[in-house]
Each structure stands twice: as C-alpha cells, then as structure tokens.
PDB file of C-alpha atoms in Angstrom:
ATOM      1  CA  UNK A 100      -0.025   0.000   0.033  1.00  0.00           C
ATOM      2  CA  UNK A 101       1.219   3.400  -0.874  1.00  0.00           C
ATOM      3  CA  UNK A 102      -0.088   6.967  -0.283  1.00  0.00           C
ATOM      4  CA  UNK A 103       0.542   9.628  -2.991  1.00  0.00           C
ATOM      5  CA  UNK A 104      -0.223  13.207  -2.062  1.00  0.00           C
ATOM      6  CA  UNK A 105      -1.494  15.109  -5.131  1.00  0.00           C
ATOM      7  CA  UNK A 106      -2.373  18.248  -3.078  1.00  0.00           C
ATOM      8  CA  UNK A 107      -1.257  19.302   0.400  1.00  0.00           C
ATOM      9  CA  UNK A 108      -2.367  22.914   0.683  1.00  0.00           C
ATOM     10  CA  UNK A 109      -5.064  24.566   2.729  1.00  0.00           C
ATOM     11  CA  UNK A 110      -7.907  26.640   1.447  1.00  0.00           C
ATOM     12  CA  UNK A 111      -6.653  27.509  -2.056  1.00  0.00           C
ATOM     13  CA  UNK A 112      -3.743  26.503  -4.279  1.00  0.00           C
ATOM     14  CA  UNK A 113      -0.367  28.148  -3.955  1.00  0.00           C
ATOM     15  CA  UNK A 114       2.776  27.942  -6.040  1.00  0.00           C
ATOM     16  CA  UNK A 115       4.111  25.184  -3.733  1.00  0.00           C
ATOM     17  CA  UNK A 116       0.962  23.245  -2.898  1.00  0.00           C
ATOM     18  CA  UNK A 117      -2.225  22.299  -4.790  1.00  0.00           C
ATOM     19  CA  UNK A 118      -5.527  21.776  -2.914  1.00  0.00           C
ATOM     20  CA  UNK A 119      -6.231  18.569  -1.070  1.00  0.00           C
ATOM     21  CA  UNK A 120      -6.161  15.121  -2.679  1.00  0.00           C
ATOM     22  CA  UNK A 121      -4.633  11.828  -1.644  1.00  0.00           C
ATOM     23  CA  UNK A 122      -4.272   8.635  -3.689  1.00  0.00           C
ATOM     24  CA  UNK A 123      -4.378   5.362  -1.798  1.00  0.00           C
ATOM     25  CA  UNK A 124      -2.486   3.093  -4.187  1.00  0.00           C
ATOM     26  CA  UNK A 125      -3.979  -0.463  -3.817  1.00  0.00           C
ATOM     27  CA  UNK A 126      -2.674  -1.895  -7.098  1.00  0.00           C
ATOM     28  CA  UNK A 127      -0.830  -4.706  -5.328  1.00  0.00           C
ATOM     29  CA  UNK A 128      -3.826  -5.489  -3.131  1.00  0.00           C
ATOM     30  CA  UNK A 129      -6.819  -5.140  -5.569  1.00  0.00           C
ATOM     31  CA  UNK A 130      -5.519  -3.607  -8.811  1.00  0.00           C
ATOM     32  CA  UNK A 131      -7.122  -0.208  -8.256  1.00  0.00           C
ATOM     33  CA  UNK A 132      -6.721   3.241  -6.691  1.00  0.00           C
ATOM     34  CA  UNK A 133      -8.819   4.996  -4.072  1.00  0.00           C
ATOM     35  CA  UNK A 134      -8.916   8.763  -3.887  1.00  0.00           C
ATOM     36  CA  UNK A 135      -9.552  10.818  -0.728  1.00  0.00           C
ATOM     37  CA  UNK A 136     -10.784  14.276  -1.519  1.00  0.00           C
ATOM     38  CA  UNK A 137     -10.580  15.904  -4.924  1.00  0.00           C
ATOM     39  CA  UNK A 138      -9.566  19.547  -4.788  1.00  0.00           C
ATOM     40  CA  UNK A 139      -9.409  21.821  -7.787  1.00  0.00           C
ATOM     41  CA  UNK A 140      -6.941  20.636 -10.476  1.00  0.00           C
ATOM     42  CA  UNK A 141      -6.576  17.129  -9.047  1.00  0.00           C
ATOM     43  CA  UNK A 142      -6.750  15.717 -12.547  1.00  0.00           C
ATOM     44  CA  UNK A 143      -3.952  18.084 -13.619  1.00  0.00           C
ATOM     45  CA  UNK A 144      -1.769  16.737 -10.831  1.00  0.00           C
ATOM     46  CA  UNK A 145      -2.537  13.189 -12.019  1.00  0.00           C
ATOM     47  CA  UNK A 146      -1.019  14.136 -15.402  1.00  0.00           C
ATOM     48  CA  UNK A 147       2.401  14.272 -13.733  1.00  0.00           C
ATOM     49  CA  UNK A 148       2.050  10.721 -12.459  1.00  0.00           C
ATOM     50  CA  UNK A 149       1.805   7.317 -14.071  1.00  0.00           C
ATOM     51  CA  UNK A 150      -1.663   6.688 -12.576  1.00  0.00           C
ATOM     52  CA  UNK A 151      -4.588   6.151 -14.807  1.00  0.00           C
ATOM     53  CA  UNK A 152      -7.964   7.807 -13.832  1.00  0.00           C
ATOM     54  CA  UNK A 153      -9.871   4.838 -15.268  1.00  0.00           C
ATOM     55  CA  UNK A 154      -8.394   2.689 -12.479  1.00  0.00           C
ATOM     56  CA  UNK A 155      -9.819   4.843  -9.758  1.00  0.00           C
ATOM     57  CA  UNK A 156     -12.382   2.620  -8.007  1.00  0.00           C
ATOM     58  CA  UNK A 157     -13.546   4.740  -5.080  1.00  0.00           C
ATOM     59  CA  UNK A 158     -13.504   8.394  -4.057  1.00  0.00           C
ATOM     60  CA  UNK A 159     -14.004   9.323  -0.420  1.00  0.00           C
ATOM     61  CA  UNK A 160     -14.945  12.980   0.286  1.00  0.00           C
ATOM     62  CA  UNK A 161     -14.308  14.300   3.791  1.00  0.00           C
ATOM     63  CA  UNK A 162     -16.509  17.446   3.526  1.00  0.00           C
ATOM     64  CA  UNK A 163     -18.098  19.883   1.125  1.00  0.00           C
ATOM     65  CA  UNK A 164     -15.673  22.791   1.193  1.00  0.00           C
ATOM     66  CA  UNK A 165     -14.418  23.754  -2.173  1.00  0.00           C
ATOM     67  CA  UNK A 166     -10.791  22.931  -1.709  1.00  0.00           C
ATOM     68  CA  UNK A 167     -11.876  19.305  -1.204  1.00  0.00           C
ATOM     69  CA  UNK A 168     -14.478  18.884  -4.022  1.00  0.00           C
ATOM     70  CA  UNK A 169     -13.937  21.373  -6.876  1.00  0.00           C
ATOM     71  CA  UNK A 170     -11.911  18.894  -8.881  1.00  0.00           C
ATOM     72  CA  UNK A 171     -14.642  16.231  -8.927  1.00  0.00           C
ATOM     73  CA  UNK A 172     -16.676  17.160 -11.981  1.00  0.00           C
ATOM     74  CA  UNK A 173     -13.660  17.471 -14.249  1.00  0.00           C
ATOM     75  CA  UNK A 174     -12.063  14.269 -13.062  1.00  0.00           C
ATOM     76  CA  UNK A 175     -15.380  12.287 -13.448  1.00  0.00           C
ATOM     77  CA  UNK A 176     -15.753  13.531 -17.039  1.00  0.00           C
ATOM     78  CA  UNK A 177     -12.137  12.883 -17.921  1.00  0.00           C
ATOM     79  CA  UNK A 178     -12.384   9.344 -16.666  1.00  0.00           C
ATOM     80  CA  UNK A 179     -14.839   8.719 -19.525  1.00  0.00           C
ATOM     81  CA  UNK A 180     -12.662  10.349 -22.165  1.00  0.00           C
ATOM     82  CA  UNK A 181      -9.760   8.173 -21.023  1.00  0.00           C
ATOM     83  CA  UNK A 182     -11.668   4.919 -21.500  1.00  0.00           C
ATOM     84  CA  UNK A 183     -13.085   4.313 -18.036  1.00  0.00           C
ATOM     85  CA  UNK A 184     -15.882   1.714 -18.139  1.00  0.00           C
ATOM     86  CA  UNK A 185     -15.688   0.162 -14.634  1.00  0.00           C
ATOM     87  CA  UNK A 186     -18.043   1.313 -11.910  1.00  0.00           C
ATOM     88  CA  UNK A 187     -16.892   4.222  -9.729  1.00  0.00           C
ATOM     89  CA  UNK A 188     -18.334   4.870  -6.203  1.00  0.00           C
ATOM     90  CA  UNK A 189     -18.164   8.250  -4.514  1.00  0.00           C
ATOM     91  CA  UNK A 190     -18.714   8.400  -0.712  1.00  0.00           C
ATOM     92  CA  UNK A 191     -19.310  11.734   0.974  1.00  0.00           C
ATOM     93  CA  UNK A 192     -21.471  13.896   3.293  1.00  0.00           C
ATOM     94  CA  UNK A 193     -25.030  14.872   2.588  1.00  0.00           C
ATOM     95  CA  UNK A 194     -25.148  17.084  -0.423  1.00  0.00           C
ATOM     96  CA  UNK A 195     -22.422  15.345  -2.415  1.00  0.00           C
ATOM     97  CA  UNK A 196     -24.935  13.700  -4.772  1.00  0.00           C
ATOM     98  CA  UNK A 197     -26.748  16.889  -5.561  1.00  0.00           C
ATOM     99  CA  UNK A 198     -23.444  18.676  -6.239  1.00  0.00           C
ATOM    100  CA  UNK A 199     -22.185  15.949  -8.587  1.00  0.00           C
ATOM    101  CA  UNK A 200     -25.437  15.256 -10.404  1.00  0.00           C
ATOM    102  CA  UNK A 201     -26.113  18.950 -11.013  1.00  0.00           C
ATOM    103  CA  UNK A 202     -22.612  19.694 -12.172  1.00  0.00           C
ATOM    104  CA  UNK A 203     -22.769  16.833 -14.722  1.00  0.00           C
ATOM    105  CA  UNK A 204     -26.292  17.736 -15.812  1.00  0.00           C
ATOM    106  CA  UNK A 205     -25.610  21.439 -16.405  1.00  0.00           C
ATOM    107  CA  UNK A 206     -22.299  20.754 -18.167  1.00  0.00           C
ATOM    108  CA  UNK A 207     -24.021  17.930 -20.226  1.00  0.00           C
ATOM    109  CA  UNK A 208     -21.261  15.586 -19.234  1.00  0.00           C
ATOM    110  CA  UNK A 209     -21.951  12.040 -20.304  1.00  0.00           C
ATOM    111  CA  UNK A 210     -20.277   9.269 -18.353  1.00  0.00           C
ATOM    112  CA  UNK A 211     -19.298   5.930 -19.966  1.00  0.00           C
ATOM    113  CA  UNK A 212     -19.328   4.057 -16.681  1.00  0.00           C
ATOM    114  CA  UNK A 213     -21.779   3.447 -13.810  1.00  0.00           C
ATOM    115  CA  UNK A 214     -21.479   6.143 -11.117  1.00  0.00           C
ATOM    116  CA  UNK A 215     -22.710   5.252  -7.590  1.00  0.00           C
ATOM    117  CA  UNK A 216     -22.907   8.040  -4.938  1.00  0.00           C
ATOM    118  CA  UNK A 217     -23.334   7.166  -1.286  1.00  0.00           C
ATOM    119  CA  UNK A 218     -24.041   9.829   1.314  1.00  0.00           C
ATOM    120  CA  UNK A 219     -22.432   8.595   4.458  1.00  0.00           C
ATOM    121  CA  UNK A 220     -23.247   8.415   8.122  1.00  0.00           C
ATOM    122  CA  UNK A 221     -20.998   7.361  10.974  1.00  0.00           C
ATOM    123  CA  UNK A 222     -20.168   3.663  10.944  1.00  0.00           C
ATOM    124  CA  UNK A 223     -19.001   1.178   8.338  1.00  0.00           C
ATOM    125  CA  UNK A 224     -19.420   2.672   4.860  1.00  0.00           C
ATOM    126  CA  UNK A 225     -17.769  -0.144   2.872  1.00  0.00           C
ATOM    127  CA  UNK A 226     -16.820  -3.725   3.474  1.00  0.00           C
ATOM    128  CA  UNK A 227     -15.837  -6.737   1.389  1.00  0.00           C
ATOM    129  CA  UNK A 228     -13.638  -9.791   1.796  1.00  0.00           C
ATOM    130  CA  UNK A 229     -10.487  -7.596   1.637  1.00  0.00           C
ATOM    131  CA  UNK A 230     -11.220  -4.266   3.238  1.00  0.00           C
ATOM    132  CA  UNK A 231     -13.411  -2.335   5.610  1.00  0.00           C
ATOM    133  CA  UNK A 232     -13.806   1.405   5.737  1.00  0.00           C
ATOM    134  CA  UNK A 233     -15.204   3.154   8.790  1.00  0.00           C
ATOM    135  CA  UNK A 234     -16.080   6.780   9.196  1.00  0.00           C
ATOM    136  CA  UNK A 235     -16.776   9.176  12.115  1.00  0.00           C
ATOM    137  CA  UNK A 236     -17.836  12.788  12.383  1.00  0.00           C
ATOM    138  CA  UNK A 237     -15.024  15.172  13.173  1.00  0.00           C
ATOM    139  CA  UNK A 238     -15.192  18.799  14.526  1.00  0.00           C
ATOM    140  CA  UNK A 239     -15.085  21.255  11.671  1.00  0.00           C
ATOM    141  CA  UNK A 240     -17.283  24.261  10.832  1.00  0.00           C
ATOM    142  CA  UNK A 241     -19.459  22.099   8.541  1.00  0.00           C
ATOM    143  CA  UNK A 242     -20.091  18.362   8.683  1.00  0.00           C
ATOM    144  CA  UNK A 243     -16.745  16.614   8.093  1.00  0.00           C
ATOM    145  CA  UNK A 244     -15.637  13.013   8.312  1.00  0.00           C
ATOM    146  CA  UNK A 245     -12.506  10.993   8.859  1.00  0.00           C
ATOM    147  CA  UNK A 246     -11.927   7.553   7.280  1.00  0.00           C
ATOM    148  CA  UNK A 247     -10.305   4.444   8.729  1.00  0.00           C
ATOM    149  CA  UNK A 248      -9.246   1.929   6.049  1.00  0.00           C
ATOM    150  CA  UNK A 249      -8.665  -1.569   7.473  1.00  0.00           C
ATOM    151  CA  UNK A 250      -7.218  -4.412   5.451  1.00  0.00           C
ATOM    152  CA  UNK A 251      -8.280  -7.894   6.567  1.00  0.00           C
ATOM    153  CA  UNK A 252      -5.541 -10.195   7.794  1.00  0.00           C
ATOM    154  CA  UNK A 253      -3.750 -11.877   5.005  1.00  0.00           C
ATOM    155  CA  UNK A 254      -3.525 -15.714   4.714  1.00  0.00           C
ATOM    156  CA  UNK A 255      -0.307 -17.325   5.664  1.00  0.00           C
ATOM    157  CA  UNK A 256       2.066 -18.612   2.948  1.00  0.00           C
ATOM    158  CA  UNK A 257       2.367 -22.279   2.129  1.00  0.00           C
ATOM    159  CA  UNK A 258       5.307 -24.085   3.760  1.00  0.00           C
ATOM    160  CA  UNK A 259       6.344 -26.004   0.661  1.00  0.00           C
ATOM    161  CA  UNK A 260       8.736 -28.316   2.483  1.00  0.00           C
ATOM    162  CA  UNK A 261       5.893 -29.663   4.689  1.00  0.00           C
ATOM    163  CA  UNK A 262       3.579 -29.847   1.668  1.00  0.00           C
ATOM    164  CA  UNK A 263       6.104 -32.006  -0.148  1.00  0.00           C
ATOM    165  CA  UNK A 264       6.622 -34.186   2.948  1.00  0.00           C
ATOM    166  CA  UNK A 265       2.900 -34.969   2.967  1.00  0.00           C
ATOM    167  CA  UNK A 266       2.889 -35.589  -0.824  1.00  0.00           C
ATOM    168  CA  UNK A 267       0.137 -33.087  -1.534  1.00  0.00           C
ATOM    169  CA  UNK A 268      -0.162 -32.962  -5.342  1.00  0.00           C
ATOM    170  CA  UNK A 269       0.193 -29.689  -7.177  1.00  0.00           C
ATOM    171  CA  UNK A 270      -3.011 -28.009  -8.381  1.00  0.00           C
ATOM    172  CA  UNK A 271      -6.286 -26.857  -6.727  1.00  0.00           C
ATOM    173  CA  UNK A 272      -5.589 -28.602  -3.487  1.00  0.00           C
ATOM    174  CA  UNK A 273      -2.645 -26.230  -2.797  1.00  0.00           C
ATOM    175  CA  UNK A 274      -4.871 -23.238  -3.345  1.00  0.00           C
ATOM    176  CA  UNK A 275      -7.425 -24.569  -0.930  1.00  0.00           C
ATOM    177  CA  UNK A 276      -4.813 -25.123   1.684  1.00  0.00           C
ATOM    178  CA  UNK A 277      -3.483 -21.576   1.226  1.00  0.00           C
ATOM    179  CA  UNK A 278      -6.985 -20.209   1.572  1.00  0.00           C
ATOM    180  CA  UNK A 279      -7.263 -21.834   5.061  1.00  0.00           C
ATOM    181  CA  UNK A 280      -9.289 -24.897   4.052  1.00  0.00           C
ATOM    182  CA  UNK A 281      -8.446 -28.429   5.246  1.00  0.00           C
ATOM    183  CA  UNK A 282      -8.345 -31.001   2.503  1.00  0.00           C
ATOM    184  CA  UNK A 283      -8.663 -34.829   2.130  1.00  0.00           C
ATOM    185  CA  UNK A 284      -6.093 -36.640  -0.124  1.00  0.00           C
ATOM    186  CA  UNK A 285      -7.039 -39.591  -2.360  1.00  0.00           C
ATOM    187  CA  UNK A 286      -5.599 -42.014   0.242  1.00  0.00           C
ATOM    188  CA  UNK A 287      -7.969 -40.642   2.865  1.00  0.00           C
ATOM    189  CA  UNK A 288      -5.484 -38.563   4.819  1.00  0.00           C
ATOM    190  CA  UNK A 289      -6.635 -35.232   6.103  1.00  0.00           C
ATOM    191  CA  UNK A 290      -4.173 -32.327   5.683  1.00  0.00           C
ATOM    192  CA  UNK A 291      -4.934 -29.303   7.883  1.00  0.00           C
ATOM    193  CA  UNK A 292      -4.240 -25.918   6.478  1.00  0.00           C
ATOM    194  CA  UNK A 293      -2.767 -24.714   9.809  1.00  0.00           C
ATOM    195  CA  UNK A 294      -0.132 -27.490   9.616  1.00  0.00           C
ATOM    196  CA  UNK A 295       1.234 -26.438   6.243  1.00  0.00           C
ATOM    197  CA  UNK A 296       0.903 -22.552   6.242  1.00  0.00           C
ATOM    198  CA  UNK A 297       2.586 -19.815   8.166  1.00  0.00           C
ATOM    199  CA  UNK A 298       0.703 -17.583  10.608  1.00  0.00           C
ATOM    200  CA  UNK A 299      -1.649 -15.072   8.939  1.00  0.00           C
ATOM    201  CA  UNK A 300      -0.156 -11.658   8.475  1.00  0.00           C
ATOM    202  CA  UNK A 301      -2.016  -8.773  10.017  1.00  0.00           C
ATOM    203  CA  UNK A 302      -3.525  -6.323   7.488  1.00  0.00           C
ATOM    204  CA  UNK A 303      -2.657  -2.637   7.528  1.00  0.00           C
ATOM    205  CA  UNK A 304      -4.709   0.215   8.843  1.00  0.00           C
ATOM    206  CA  UNK A 305      -4.636   3.775   7.417  1.00  0.00           C
ATOM    207  CA  UNK A 306      -6.539   6.665   8.851  1.00  0.00           C
ATOM    208  CA  UNK A 307      -7.178   9.896   6.911  1.00  0.00           C
ATOM    209  CA  UNK A 308      -8.792  12.732   8.843  1.00  0.00           C
ATOM    210  CA  UNK A 309     -10.538  15.642   7.207  1.00  0.00           C
ATOM    211  CA  UNK A 310     -10.418  19.189   8.464  1.00  0.00           C
ATOM    212  CA  UNK A 311     -10.959  19.211  12.230  1.00  0.00           C
ATOM    213  CA  UNK A 312     -10.315  20.685  15.602  1.00  0.00           C
ATOM    214  CA  UNK A 313      -8.722  18.342  18.162  1.00  0.00           C
ATOM    215  CA  UNK A 314     -11.361  15.745  18.901  1.00  0.00           C
ATOM    216  CA  UNK A 315     -11.720  12.319  20.490  1.00  0.00           C
ATOM    217  CA  UNK A 316     -13.183  11.008  17.245  1.00  0.00           C
ATOM    218  CA  UNK A 317      -9.830  11.482  15.562  1.00  0.00           C
ATOM    219  CA  UNK A 318      -8.138   9.387  18.273  1.00  0.00           C
ATOM    220  CA  UNK A 319     -10.689   6.605  17.927  1.00  0.00           C
ATOM    221  CA  UNK A 320     -10.319   6.456  14.165  1.00  0.00           C
ATOM    222  CA  UNK A 321      -6.536   6.540  14.420  1.00  0.00           C
ATOM    223  CA  UNK A 322      -6.244   3.880  17.174  1.00  0.00           C
ATOM    224  CA  UNK A 323      -3.002   1.864  16.548  1.00  0.00           C
ATOM    225  CA  UNK A 324      -3.093   2.734  12.841  1.00  0.00           C
ATOM    226  CA  UNK A 325      -0.014   2.113  10.735  1.00  0.00           C
ATOM    227  CA  UNK A 326      -0.377   5.550   9.192  1.00  0.00           C
ATOM    228  CA  UNK A 327      -2.420   8.539  10.326  1.00  0.00           C
ATOM    229  CA  UNK A 328      -2.840  11.422   7.923  1.00  0.00           C
ATOM    230  CA  UNK A 329      -3.897  14.533   9.844  1.00  0.00           C
ATOM    231  CA  UNK A 330      -4.465  18.094   8.770  1.00  0.00           C
ATOM    232  CA  UNK A 331      -2.199  20.715  10.366  1.00  0.00           C
ATOM    233  CA  UNK A 332      -3.108  24.109   9.012  1.00  0.00           C
ATOM    234  CA  UNK A 333      -1.529  26.160  11.779  1.00  0.00           C
ATOM    235  CA  UNK A 334       1.446  26.116  14.114  1.00  0.00           C
ATOM    236  CA  UNK A 335       1.331  26.907  17.820  1.00  0.00           C
ATOM    237  CA  UNK A 336       1.214  30.640  17.175  1.00  0.00           C
ATOM    238  CA  UNK A 337      -2.108  30.135  15.321  1.00  0.00           C
ATOM    239  CA  UNK A 338      -3.769  28.006  17.973  1.00  0.00           C
ATOM    240  CA  UNK A 339      -6.695  30.482  18.396  1.00  0.00           C
ATOM    241  CA  UNK A 340      -7.281  30.715  14.661  1.00  0.00           C
ATOM    242  CA  UNK A 341      -7.232  26.937  14.379  1.00  0.00           C
ATOM    243  CA  UNK A 342      -9.996  26.760  16.962  1.00  0.00           C
ATOM    244  CA  UNK A 343     -12.025  29.542  15.358  1.00  0.00           C
ATOM    245  CA  UNK A 344     -11.829  28.051  11.845  1.00  0.00           C
ATOM    246  CA  UNK A 345     -12.234  24.391  12.780  1.00  0.00           C
ATOM    247  CA  UNK A 346      -8.623  23.291  12.161  1.00  0.00           C
ATOM    248  CA  UNK A 347      -5.703  21.735  14.016  1.00  0.00           C
ATOM    249  CA  UNK A 348      -2.186  22.745  14.772  1.00  0.00           C
ATOM    250  CA  UNK A 349       0.935  20.589  14.194  1.00  0.00           C
ATOM    251  CA  UNK A 350       1.169  19.938  17.901  1.00  0.00           C
ATOM    252  CA  UNK A 351      -2.492  18.848  18.092  1.00  0.00           C
ATOM    253  CA  UNK A 352      -1.992  16.448  15.186  1.00  0.00           C
ATOM    254  CA  UNK A 353       0.976  15.007  17.122  1.00  0.00           C
ATOM    255  CA  UNK A 354      -1.184  14.671  20.176  1.00  0.00           C
ATOM    256  CA  UNK A 355      -3.825  12.641  18.253  1.00  0.00           C
ATOM    257  CA  UNK A 356      -1.100  10.289  16.967  1.00  0.00           C
ATOM    258  CA  UNK A 357       0.396   9.947  20.429  1.00  0.00           C
ATOM    259  CA  UNK A 358      -2.856   9.194  22.212  1.00  0.00           C
ATOM    260  CA  UNK A 359      -3.899   6.777  19.453  1.00  0.00           C
ATOM    261  CA  UNK A 360      -0.533   4.986  19.616  1.00  0.00           C
ATOM    262  CA  UNK A 361      -0.203   5.363  15.870  1.00  0.00           C
ATOM    263  CA  UNK A 362       2.910   3.989  14.178  1.00  0.00           C
ATOM    264  CA  UNK A 363       3.424   6.885  11.685  1.00  0.00           C
ATOM    265  CA  UNK A 364       2.061  10.362  11.306  1.00  0.00           C
ATOM    266  CA  UNK A 365       1.844  12.423   8.092  1.00  0.00           C
ATOM    267  CA  UNK A 366       0.493  15.934   8.286  1.00  0.00           C
ATOM    268  CA  UNK A 367      -1.045  17.769   5.300  1.00  0.00           C
ATOM    269  CA  UNK A 368      -3.414  20.650   4.534  1.00  0.00           C
ATOM    270  CA  UNK A 369      -0.555  23.126   5.248  1.00  0.00           C
ATOM    271  CA  UNK A 370      -1.150  26.862   5.209  1.00  0.00           C
ATOM    272  CA  UNK A 371       0.644  28.809   2.449  1.00  0.00           C
ATOM    273  CA  UNK A 372       2.163  31.007   5.178  1.00  0.00           C
ATOM    274  CA  UNK A 373       4.706  28.231   5.828  1.00  0.00           C
ATOM    275  CA  UNK A 374       7.716  27.734   3.522  1.00  0.00           C
ATOM    276  CA  UNK A 375      10.611  25.292   3.546  1.00  0.00           C
ATOM    277  CA  UNK A 376      12.399  27.564   5.996  1.00  0.00           C
ATOM    278  CA  UNK A 377       9.688  26.860   8.586  1.00  0.00           C
ATOM    279  CA  UNK A 378      10.009  23.074   8.360  1.00  0.00           C
ATOM    280  CA  UNK A 379      12.516  22.569  11.241  1.00  0.00           C
ATOM    281  CA  UNK A 380      10.291  24.410  13.731  1.00  0.00           C
ATOM    282  CA  UNK A 381       7.148  22.600  12.419  1.00  0.00           C
ATOM    283  CA  UNK A 382       8.848  19.202  12.713  1.00  0.00           C
ATOM    284  CA  UNK A 383       9.777  20.112  16.283  1.00  0.00           C
ATOM    285  CA  UNK A 384       6.029  20.471  17.080  1.00  0.00           C
ATOM    286  CA  UNK A 385       5.457  16.954  15.763  1.00  0.00           C
ATOM    287  CA  UNK A 386       7.970  15.333  18.155  1.00  0.00           C
ATOM    288  CA  UNK A 387       5.234  14.794  20.694  1.00  0.00           C
ATOM    289  CA  UNK A 388       3.681  12.209  18.355  1.00  0.00           C
ATOM    290  CA  UNK A 389       6.043   9.618  19.723  1.00  0.00           C
ATOM    291  CA  UNK A 390       6.319   8.049  16.237  1.00  0.00           C
ATOM    292  CA  UNK A 391       8.087   8.842  12.923  1.00  0.00           C
ATOM    293  CA  UNK A 392       6.381  11.997  11.566  1.00  0.00           C
ATOM    294  CA  UNK A 393       6.410  13.647   8.169  1.00  0.00           C
ATOM    295  CA  UNK A 394       5.209  16.863   6.577  1.00  0.00           C
ATOM    296  CA  UNK A 395       3.668  15.952   3.225  1.00  0.00           C
ATOM    297  CA  UNK A 396       4.293  17.888   0.034  1.00  0.00           C
ATOM    298  CA  UNK A 397       2.843  17.536  -3.441  1.00  0.00           C
ATOM    299  CA  UNK A 398       3.917  14.345  -5.251  1.00  0.00           C
ATOM    300  CA  UNK A 399       5.392  12.755  -2.117  1.00  0.00           C
ATOM    301  CA  UNK A 400       4.919   8.934  -1.912  1.00  0.00           C
ATOM    302  CA  UNK A 401       4.790   7.050   1.334  1.00  0.00           C
ATOM    303  CA  UNK A 402       5.056   3.260   0.872  1.00  0.00           C
ATOM    304  CA  UNK A 403       4.177   0.974   3.776  1.00  0.00           C
ATOM    305  CA  UNK A 404       6.726  -1.836   3.666  1.00  0.00           C
ATOM    306  CA  UNK A 405       6.141  -5.462   4.865  1.00  0.00           C
ATOM    307  CA  UNK A 406       8.162  -4.838   8.027  1.00  0.00           C
ATOM    308  CA  UNK A 407       5.830  -1.960   9.003  1.00  0.00           C
ATOM    309  CA  UNK A 408       8.317   0.869   8.182  1.00  0.00           C
ATOM    310  CA  UNK A 409       7.710   3.572   5.664  1.00  0.00           C
ATOM    311  CA  UNK A 410       9.687   4.367   2.536  1.00  0.00           C
ATOM    312  CA  UNK A 411       9.262   7.911   1.267  1.00  0.00           C
ATOM    313  CA  UNK A 412      10.248   9.428  -2.062  1.00  0.00           C
ATOM    314  CA  UNK A 413       9.060  12.143  -4.402  1.00  0.00           C
ATOM    315  CA  UNK A 414       8.300  12.194  -8.136  1.00  0.00           C
ATOM    316  CA  UNK A 415       7.803  15.917  -8.205  1.00  0.00           C
ATOM    317  CA  UNK A 416       7.856  17.417 -11.759  1.00  0.00           C
ATOM    318  CA  UNK A 417       8.381  20.922 -10.465  1.00  0.00           C
TER     319      UNK A 417
END
C-alpha cells in the first residue's frame, strides 16, 4: 500500500501546494486506486504521475468545502474520455450527490461508466472480503468526516517443504490449503491448512482525517493505525485561529497520533504562510507524536513496507 499526495495545501492553491487530494494506491492489493478528496486541479496533478484515472475505483470526500471537491466534475468527465468503463463509487457527506449530479447535468457531461454516490453516516461505509472502511464525524465548521481503512488479515504462505513431505499434489488442493481450508487426499489422509501454512499476516490500517479541531473522534479512528494522515493548518502561534476556523495545529496532530498509539504520522493541509524555511520548527512540534512523523508535500509517496516501516520518495515534476 502506498499513499501519494497530489495536493497538500489549505484553502486555495499556492505555487508550492495544490488543494487537497490523496491517492491510496492499492494496485498490489486489488488492482485499483482509491482517492480521498478531490480539490481543484486534481486531474492536472494526475497528469504528472503514471496513474490512470480509469483505475480509480472509489473516491471518499471528507466534507463539502471547495478545496476538497472542486476537482470532482472534471475528473469524473475525464475518466470517461480516458476509457473508463468500470463502476466508480463516491462516498461523501449529505449534499455530495446533488453537487455531482447537478454539475454533470448542467455541463451535459456524459459518463461511460456506472456512477454510484453514497451519502455517508458514521459507521461502516464499505466492506468486502479484503477491506473495511469506517467513518466518524469530526469537529469542523461544517459536517466533516474521517476515514479508517482496514485491510483484513492476509492468509499465511504455504510451507512447501511440509507440503512435499505430505505428498500433496500440485493443483487446486494447494490453493485450498493456502486459503485456510483443510483437504482430504485420495488415500484418505486429512491435511490441515494450519499445519502447512505460516501464521496469517495482520492487514494494515490507514486513517485519513478531514479538516478538524482536536477531537476524541480522531483518536478513535486513528487507534493503533499504521499511518495517520492529519491536517495541520496552523502552528502553535495560530492556535486560536485553528480553534475559530475548525482546524488543528501541528502539535494537536501529534497529540492525536500519540494518544492513538499510531505507528506513523503524516500531516497535510498546510497553510501557504509556511515555507521550507519553517520546516525545522514545524517538525519540532510533531515530536510529541512519539512516532516517525512527516510533513507531506505535493507528489510525495509514502510506501508501507512489509516490516511496518515507511519508505518515502518524491516524483515531483516541479
């Protein structure tokens, strides 16, 4: 699993940061991408990557402020022009369906794929055999949500030496054992899956929080997550403004990660008032997280490795 930040700015685009959008790259897990928020010019940012809009399977919208949704109509239309035929589902707060349907209607945009729009409430908003996505209300100036993406535990790998010792023939029986099913051989012997497979590997958990003041809901969604993405629009000097406008400071994001016992913290939605020169002092405010912490920038990738660590790199075209 990999996160790619297409936009990391707050409010409106700047020369350094586009408005909010994050790709959850699940190509290895399910052959698709998920998108969280779709600020203005998200599809422009995608042009500088190797990602194909037609492979976007789901879009999760945290709230209805423009810097999180103004890129939706253009991206949905372009997905048709670029050969998209697979179903796309958009999840978001009340009003997201009216916004999308009206935008497409008035612009006479025809889609070549089925579009499903789900207006969410707190709880489980998606679940299948691989993933579960939960959401909770946060504390912003309008209804806003955070998302917790949980991957189910992964089956153990076959221990081929033990398989050979038991003379299990190659073919479908191996697949059934790997899937956790006990089998019966032609000679009547029962081979238990647990005897010939390694222990299941825990799935990953990623939490992405929309704009919010410090709130217990953030901590609940972030509990023991492998990665927490938290907005940090202000530093300590702007604590009052953060409270007034429904945002968080860097230190408050670190507090959420710390209390949730998260393994990694990435902050985004950064005010344009901050430049690269401010980064050392901002990173100092993140130290309270108690975990490795990063300040996201446009086109930064964060890949969650099998050992639980993060590999970060940039493909910035700028």
